[in-house]
Tab-separated table of C-alpha atoms in Angstrom:
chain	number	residue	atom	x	y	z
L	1	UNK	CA	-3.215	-0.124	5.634
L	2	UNK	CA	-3.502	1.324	9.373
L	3	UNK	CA	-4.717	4.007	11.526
L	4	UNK	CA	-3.302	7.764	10.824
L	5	UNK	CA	0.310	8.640	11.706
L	6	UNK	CA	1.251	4.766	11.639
L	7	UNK	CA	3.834	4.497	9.600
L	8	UNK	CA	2.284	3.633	6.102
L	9	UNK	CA	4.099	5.804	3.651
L	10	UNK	CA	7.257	5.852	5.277
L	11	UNK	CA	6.734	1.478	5.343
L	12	UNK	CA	5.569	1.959	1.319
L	13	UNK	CA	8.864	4.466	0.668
L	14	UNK	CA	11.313	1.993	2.236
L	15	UNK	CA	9.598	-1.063	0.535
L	16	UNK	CA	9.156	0.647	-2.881
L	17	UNK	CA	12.598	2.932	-2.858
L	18	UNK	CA	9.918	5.944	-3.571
L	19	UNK	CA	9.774	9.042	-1.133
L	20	UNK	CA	5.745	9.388	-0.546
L	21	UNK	CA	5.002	12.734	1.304
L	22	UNK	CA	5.060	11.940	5.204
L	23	UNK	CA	4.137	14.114	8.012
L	24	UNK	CA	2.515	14.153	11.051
L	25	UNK	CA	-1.027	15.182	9.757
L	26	UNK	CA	-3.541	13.476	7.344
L	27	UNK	CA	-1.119	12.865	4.393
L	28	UNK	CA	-2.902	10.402	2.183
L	29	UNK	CA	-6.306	12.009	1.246
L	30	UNK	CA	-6.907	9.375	-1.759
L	31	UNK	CA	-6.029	6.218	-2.544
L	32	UNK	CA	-2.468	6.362	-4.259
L	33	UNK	CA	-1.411	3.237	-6.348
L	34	UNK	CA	2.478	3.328	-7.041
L	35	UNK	CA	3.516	0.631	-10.227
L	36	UNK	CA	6.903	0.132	-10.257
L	37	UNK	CA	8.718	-2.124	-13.166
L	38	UNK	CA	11.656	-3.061	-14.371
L	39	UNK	CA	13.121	-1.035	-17.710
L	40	UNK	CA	16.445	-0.215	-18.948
L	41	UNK	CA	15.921	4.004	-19.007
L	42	UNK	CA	13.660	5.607	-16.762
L	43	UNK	CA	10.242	7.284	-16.958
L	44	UNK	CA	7.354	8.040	-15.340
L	45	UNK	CA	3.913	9.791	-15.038
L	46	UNK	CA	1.300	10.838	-12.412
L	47	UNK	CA	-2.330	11.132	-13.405
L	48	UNK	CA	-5.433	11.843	-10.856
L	49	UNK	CA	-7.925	9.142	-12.073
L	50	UNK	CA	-11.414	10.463	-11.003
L	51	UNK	CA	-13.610	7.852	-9.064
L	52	UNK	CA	-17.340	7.096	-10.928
L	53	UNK	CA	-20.034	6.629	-8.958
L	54	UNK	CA	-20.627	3.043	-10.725
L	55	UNK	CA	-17.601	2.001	-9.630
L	56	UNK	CA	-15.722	2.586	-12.764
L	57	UNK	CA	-12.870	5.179	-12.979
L	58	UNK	CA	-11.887	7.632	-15.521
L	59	UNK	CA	-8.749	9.041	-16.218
L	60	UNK	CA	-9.059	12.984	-15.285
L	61	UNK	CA	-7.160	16.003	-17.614
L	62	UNK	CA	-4.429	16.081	-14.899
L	63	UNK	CA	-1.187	14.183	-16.163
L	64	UNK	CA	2.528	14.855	-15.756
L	65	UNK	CA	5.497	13.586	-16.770
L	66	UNK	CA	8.153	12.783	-14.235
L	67	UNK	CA	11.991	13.589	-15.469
L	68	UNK	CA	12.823	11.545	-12.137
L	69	UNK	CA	12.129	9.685	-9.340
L	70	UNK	CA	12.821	12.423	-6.685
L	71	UNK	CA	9.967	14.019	-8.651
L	72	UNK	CA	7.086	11.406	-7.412
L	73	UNK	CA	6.619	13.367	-3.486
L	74	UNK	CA	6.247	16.738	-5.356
L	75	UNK	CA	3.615	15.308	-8.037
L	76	UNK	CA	1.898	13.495	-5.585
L	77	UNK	CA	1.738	16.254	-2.936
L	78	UNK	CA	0.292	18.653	-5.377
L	79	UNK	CA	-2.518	16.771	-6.532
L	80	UNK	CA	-3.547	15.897	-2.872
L	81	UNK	CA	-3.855	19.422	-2.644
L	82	UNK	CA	-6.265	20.291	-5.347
L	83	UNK	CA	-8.292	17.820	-3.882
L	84	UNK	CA	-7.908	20.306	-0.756
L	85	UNK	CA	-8.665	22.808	-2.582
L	86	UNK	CA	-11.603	21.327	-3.886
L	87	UNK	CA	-12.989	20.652	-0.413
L	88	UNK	CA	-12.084	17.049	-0.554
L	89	UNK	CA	-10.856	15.611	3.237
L	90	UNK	CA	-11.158	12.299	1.928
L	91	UNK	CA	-11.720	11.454	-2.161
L	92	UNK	CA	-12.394	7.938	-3.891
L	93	UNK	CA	-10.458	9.802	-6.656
L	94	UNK	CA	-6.909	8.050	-6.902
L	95	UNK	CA	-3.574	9.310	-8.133
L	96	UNK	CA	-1.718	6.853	-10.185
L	97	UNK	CA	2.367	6.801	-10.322
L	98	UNK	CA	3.634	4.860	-13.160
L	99	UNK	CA	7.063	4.865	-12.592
L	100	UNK	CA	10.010	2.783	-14.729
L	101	UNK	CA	13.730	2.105	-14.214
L	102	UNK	CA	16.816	0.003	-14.289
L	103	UNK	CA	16.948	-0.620	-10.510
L	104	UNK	CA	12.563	-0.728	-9.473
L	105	UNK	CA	10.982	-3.993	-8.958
L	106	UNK	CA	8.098	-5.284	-10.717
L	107	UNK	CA	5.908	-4.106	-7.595
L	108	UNK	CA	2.252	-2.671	-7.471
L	109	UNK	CA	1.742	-0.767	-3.882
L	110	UNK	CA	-1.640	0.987	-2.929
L	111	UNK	CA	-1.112	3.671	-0.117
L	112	UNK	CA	-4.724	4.413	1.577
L	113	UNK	CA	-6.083	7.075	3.921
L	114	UNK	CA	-5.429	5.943	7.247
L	115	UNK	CA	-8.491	4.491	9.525
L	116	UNK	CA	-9.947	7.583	11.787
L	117	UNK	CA	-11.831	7.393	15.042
L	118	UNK	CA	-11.546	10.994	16.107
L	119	UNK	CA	-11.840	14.359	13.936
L	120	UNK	CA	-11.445	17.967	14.218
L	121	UNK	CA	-14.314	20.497	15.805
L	122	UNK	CA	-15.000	21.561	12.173
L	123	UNK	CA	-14.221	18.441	10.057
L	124	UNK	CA	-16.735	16.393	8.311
L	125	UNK	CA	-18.272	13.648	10.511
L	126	UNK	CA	-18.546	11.733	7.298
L	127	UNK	CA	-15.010	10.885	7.452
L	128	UNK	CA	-14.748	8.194	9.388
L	129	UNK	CA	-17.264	5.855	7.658
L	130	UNK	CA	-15.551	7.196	4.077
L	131	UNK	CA	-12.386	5.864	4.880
L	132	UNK	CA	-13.223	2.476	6.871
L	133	UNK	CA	-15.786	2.055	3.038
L	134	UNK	CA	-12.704	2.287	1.137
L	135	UNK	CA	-10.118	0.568	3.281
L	136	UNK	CA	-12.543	-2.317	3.565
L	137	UNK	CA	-12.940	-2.489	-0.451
L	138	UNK	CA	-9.562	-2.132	-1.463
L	139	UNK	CA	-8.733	-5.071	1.397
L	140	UNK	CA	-11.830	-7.261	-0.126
L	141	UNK	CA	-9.850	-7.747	-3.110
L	142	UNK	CA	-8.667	-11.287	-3.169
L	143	UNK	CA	-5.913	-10.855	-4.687
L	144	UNK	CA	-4.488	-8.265	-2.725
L	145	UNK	CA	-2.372	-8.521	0.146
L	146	UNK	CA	-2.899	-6.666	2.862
L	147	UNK	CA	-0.013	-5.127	4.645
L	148	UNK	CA	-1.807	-4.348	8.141
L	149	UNK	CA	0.390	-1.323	9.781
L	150	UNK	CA	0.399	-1.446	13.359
L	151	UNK	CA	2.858	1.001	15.567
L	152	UNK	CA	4.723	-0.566	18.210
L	153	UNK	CA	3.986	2.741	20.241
L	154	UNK	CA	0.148	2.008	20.943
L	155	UNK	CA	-1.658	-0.661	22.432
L	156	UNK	CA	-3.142	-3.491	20.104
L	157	UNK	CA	-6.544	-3.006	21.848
L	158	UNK	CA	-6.323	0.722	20.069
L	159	UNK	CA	-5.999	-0.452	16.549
L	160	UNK	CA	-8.756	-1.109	14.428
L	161	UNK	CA	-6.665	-2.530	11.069
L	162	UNK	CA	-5.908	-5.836	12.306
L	163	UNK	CA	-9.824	-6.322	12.924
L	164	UNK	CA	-10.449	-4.891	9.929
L	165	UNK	CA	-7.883	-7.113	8.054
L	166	UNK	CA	-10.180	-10.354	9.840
L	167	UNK	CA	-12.863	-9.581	8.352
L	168	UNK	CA	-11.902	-8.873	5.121
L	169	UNK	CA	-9.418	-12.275	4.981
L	170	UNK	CA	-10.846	-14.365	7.568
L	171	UNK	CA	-8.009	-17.059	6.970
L	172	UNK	CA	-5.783	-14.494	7.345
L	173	UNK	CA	-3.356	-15.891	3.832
L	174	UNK	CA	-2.566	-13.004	2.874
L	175	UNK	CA	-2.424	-10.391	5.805
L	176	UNK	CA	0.977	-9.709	7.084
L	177	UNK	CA	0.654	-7.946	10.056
L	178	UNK	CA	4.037	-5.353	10.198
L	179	UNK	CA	4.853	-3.356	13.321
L	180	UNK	CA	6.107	0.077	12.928
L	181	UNK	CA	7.403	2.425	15.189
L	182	UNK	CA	9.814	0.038	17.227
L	183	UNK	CA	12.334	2.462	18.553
L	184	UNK	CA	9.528	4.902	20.249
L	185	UNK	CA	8.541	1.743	22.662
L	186	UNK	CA	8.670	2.634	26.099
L	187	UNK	CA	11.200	1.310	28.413
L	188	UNK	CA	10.311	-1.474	29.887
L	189	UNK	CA	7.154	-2.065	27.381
L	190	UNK	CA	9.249	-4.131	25.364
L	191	UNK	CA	8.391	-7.692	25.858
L	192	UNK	CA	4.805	-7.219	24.952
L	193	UNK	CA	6.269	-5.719	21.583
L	194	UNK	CA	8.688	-9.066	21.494
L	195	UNK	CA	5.901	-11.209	22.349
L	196	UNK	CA	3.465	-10.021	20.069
L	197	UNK	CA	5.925	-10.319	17.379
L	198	UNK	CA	6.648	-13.822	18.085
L	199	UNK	CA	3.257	-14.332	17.446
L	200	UNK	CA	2.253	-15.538	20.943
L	201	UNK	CA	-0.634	-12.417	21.838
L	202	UNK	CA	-3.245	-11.860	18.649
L	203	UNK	CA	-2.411	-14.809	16.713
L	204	UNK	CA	-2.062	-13.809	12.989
L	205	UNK	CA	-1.805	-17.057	10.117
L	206	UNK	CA	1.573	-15.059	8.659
L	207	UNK	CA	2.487	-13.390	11.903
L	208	UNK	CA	4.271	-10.423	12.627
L	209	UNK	CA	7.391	-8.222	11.064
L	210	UNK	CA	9.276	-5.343	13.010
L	211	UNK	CA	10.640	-2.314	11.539
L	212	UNK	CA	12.253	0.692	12.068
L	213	UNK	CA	11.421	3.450	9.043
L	214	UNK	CA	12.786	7.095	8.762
L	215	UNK	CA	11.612	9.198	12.183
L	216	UNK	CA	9.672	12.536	11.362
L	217	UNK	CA	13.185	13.765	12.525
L	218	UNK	CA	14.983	12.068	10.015
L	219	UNK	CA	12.559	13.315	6.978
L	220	UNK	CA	13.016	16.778	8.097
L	221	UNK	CA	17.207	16.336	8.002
L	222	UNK	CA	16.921	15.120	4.669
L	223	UNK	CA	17.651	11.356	5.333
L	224	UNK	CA	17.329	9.298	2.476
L	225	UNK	CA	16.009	5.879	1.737
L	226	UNK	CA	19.382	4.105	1.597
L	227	UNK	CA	20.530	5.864	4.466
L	228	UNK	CA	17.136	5.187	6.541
L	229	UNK	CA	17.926	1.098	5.499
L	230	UNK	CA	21.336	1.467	7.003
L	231	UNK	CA	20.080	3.175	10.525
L	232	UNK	CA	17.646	0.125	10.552
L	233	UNK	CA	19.984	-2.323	10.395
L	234	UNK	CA	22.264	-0.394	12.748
L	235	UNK	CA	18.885	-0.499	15.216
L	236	UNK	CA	18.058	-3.757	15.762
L	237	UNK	CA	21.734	-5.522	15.528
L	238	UNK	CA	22.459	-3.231	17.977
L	239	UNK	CA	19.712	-2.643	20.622
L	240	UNK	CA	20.082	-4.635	23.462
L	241	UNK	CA	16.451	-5.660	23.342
L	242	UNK	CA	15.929	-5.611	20.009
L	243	UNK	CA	18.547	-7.463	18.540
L	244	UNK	CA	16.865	-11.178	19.989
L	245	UNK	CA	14.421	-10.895	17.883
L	246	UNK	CA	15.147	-13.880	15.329
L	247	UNK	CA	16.327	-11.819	12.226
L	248	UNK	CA	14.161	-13.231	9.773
L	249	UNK	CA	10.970	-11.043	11.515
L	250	UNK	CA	12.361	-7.651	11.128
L	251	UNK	CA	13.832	-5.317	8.631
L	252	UNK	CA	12.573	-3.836	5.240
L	253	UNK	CA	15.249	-6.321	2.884
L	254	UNK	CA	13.446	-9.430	5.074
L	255	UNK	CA	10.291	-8.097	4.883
L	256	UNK	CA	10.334	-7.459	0.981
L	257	UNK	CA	11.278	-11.329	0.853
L	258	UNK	CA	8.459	-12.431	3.096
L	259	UNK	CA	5.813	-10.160	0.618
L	260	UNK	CA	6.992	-11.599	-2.909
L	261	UNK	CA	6.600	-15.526	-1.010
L	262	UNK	CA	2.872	-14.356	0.358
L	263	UNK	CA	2.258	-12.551	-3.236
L	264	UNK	CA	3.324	-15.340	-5.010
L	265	UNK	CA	1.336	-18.121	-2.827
L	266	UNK	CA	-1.830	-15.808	-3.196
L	267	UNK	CA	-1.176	-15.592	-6.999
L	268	UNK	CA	-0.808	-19.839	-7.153
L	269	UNK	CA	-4.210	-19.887	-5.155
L	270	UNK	CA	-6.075	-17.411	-7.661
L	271	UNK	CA	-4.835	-19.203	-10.698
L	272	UNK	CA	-7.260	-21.863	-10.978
L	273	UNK	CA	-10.203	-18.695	-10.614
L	274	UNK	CA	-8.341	-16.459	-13.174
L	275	UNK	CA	-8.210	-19.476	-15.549
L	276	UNK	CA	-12.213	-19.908	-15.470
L	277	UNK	CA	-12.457	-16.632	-15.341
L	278	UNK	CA	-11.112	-16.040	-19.007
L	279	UNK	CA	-12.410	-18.786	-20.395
L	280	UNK	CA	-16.142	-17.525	-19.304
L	281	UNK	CA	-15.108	-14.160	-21.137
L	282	UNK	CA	-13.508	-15.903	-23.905
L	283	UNK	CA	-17.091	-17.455	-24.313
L	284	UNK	CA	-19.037	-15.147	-24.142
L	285	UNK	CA	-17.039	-13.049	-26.942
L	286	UNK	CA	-17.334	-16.127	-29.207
L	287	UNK	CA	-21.186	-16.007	-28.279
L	288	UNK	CA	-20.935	-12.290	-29.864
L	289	UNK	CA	-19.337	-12.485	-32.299
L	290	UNK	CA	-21.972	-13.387	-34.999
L	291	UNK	CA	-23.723	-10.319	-34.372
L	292	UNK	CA	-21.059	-8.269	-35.727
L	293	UNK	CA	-21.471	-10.095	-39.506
L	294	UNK	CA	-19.912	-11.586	-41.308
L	295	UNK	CA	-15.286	-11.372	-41.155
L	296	UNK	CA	-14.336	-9.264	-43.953
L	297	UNK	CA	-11.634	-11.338	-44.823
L	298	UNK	CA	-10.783	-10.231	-48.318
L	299	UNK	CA	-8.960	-6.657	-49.107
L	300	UNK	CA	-12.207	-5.879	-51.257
L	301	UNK	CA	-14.236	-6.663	-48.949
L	302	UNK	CA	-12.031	-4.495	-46.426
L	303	UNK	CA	-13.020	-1.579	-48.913
């Protein structure tokens, strides 16, 4: 989650090993939940899931099959444009990849609008409090974790995620802060980058985590995901600025191995809810059950 243009599908591509659509302009329209998991063949499907005004969702008509994984930016990029078409700048509606394979991680990612302070002459006012809603719901979710995307390229008094990220987790155990963006830092800017990331500026519980993900430049040549990894590592081993950083705060691989240690701390801290959780349902389905008669537990009585 971040502001627009910070980074947040091309962080969710090289985290997931999925190309999301990624340009310069307002990219994610909807929220777009990517579930990856492990399986011996591959397959996949995108469906647009229509947002209810209860809260609930239901599954729209629109479905497709996906022969591939290079087919996920194609599938996603034309549903985000019948919500265009539609007259949708911003929808609650989500598009769902379900996506299978020998090489995915078991791995749930949500990519969200990014927060807006500033729109067009002839854009919808209502924009700006639409996303910031849905941003702030999806990161009220306590069992979430909130990747807060901040680019290295602005100043932290600029960015309104990491306030937003407070808010929503005020002990701050399960926001990892990551900074995009690293190689467009201006020379001589670069110790209030390092600094930050050492946690010593806006103090952050989990602190901070440096990358380096495909340029605009890079997308348009056609670099891949593997080959984006690669030009990270080549980046910070071989900066001269850069490469101090202690290597366990930057990078995609180290990153991924921070996430699964926050997701699985969060998931030991909901346990004891999720637990009392079922057992209220469980009870209250026992309490039901004698309205529905008595079991017919014989095959003539089955009849």
């Amino acid at each position: 989650m971040g502001d627009t243009s910070s980074g947040k599908s091309s962080l969710l591509s090289a985290l997931s090993g999925v190309s999301f659509p990624s340009n310069d302009q307002l990219t994610t329209r909807c929220p777009t939940q990517l579930i990856l998991a492990r399986a011996d063949t591959f397959r996949g499907t995108v469906r647009h899931v229509r947002f209810q005004s209860n809260g609930e969702n239901d599954e729209g008509e629109e479905k497709q099959d996906l022969n591939r994984l290079e087919d996920v930016p194609d599938a996603i990029t034309k549903l985000t444009q019948k919500l265009v078409d539609e007259g949708q700048h911003i929808s609650d509606d989500q598009i769902v990849i379900e996506v299978c394979g020998p090489e995915l991680p078991n791995l749930t990612l949500t990519d969200l609008p990014g927060l807006v302070r500033t729109i067009g002459d002839h854009e919808d006012q209502s924009i700006i409090p639409r996303v910031r809603q849905m941003v702030d719901r999806y990161m009220k979710q306590e069992r979430t974790v909130i990747i807060a995307v901040v680019p290295a390229n602005v100043d932290m008094h600029n960015t309104e995620i990491l306030q937003a990220a407070q808010e929503a987790d005020p002990n701050g155990t399960r926001t990892i802060a990551v900074v995009t963006k690293v190689d467009l830092v201006d020379a001589g800017a670069e110790l209030a980058v390092h600094e930050l990331l050492l946690n010593k500026k806006k103090k952050m519980h989990l602190g901070y985590h440096a990358v380096k993900c495909r340029s605009q430049r890079e997308l348009t040549k056609g670099t891949n995901i593997e080959k984006g990894l690669a030009n990270e590592m080549t980046f910070f081993g071989q900066h001269e600025y850069w490469c101090r950083l202690p290597t366990h705060l930057w990078g995609v691989s180290r990153l991924t191995e921070r996430l699964v240690s926050i997701l699985q701390d969060n998931i030991r801290r909901s346990l004891p809810k999720v637990i009392t959780e079922i057992s209220s349902r469980m009870a209250e389905t026992q309490k039901s059950l004698p309205r529905l008669g008595t079991p017919l537990e014989t095959p003539g009585s089955q009849s």
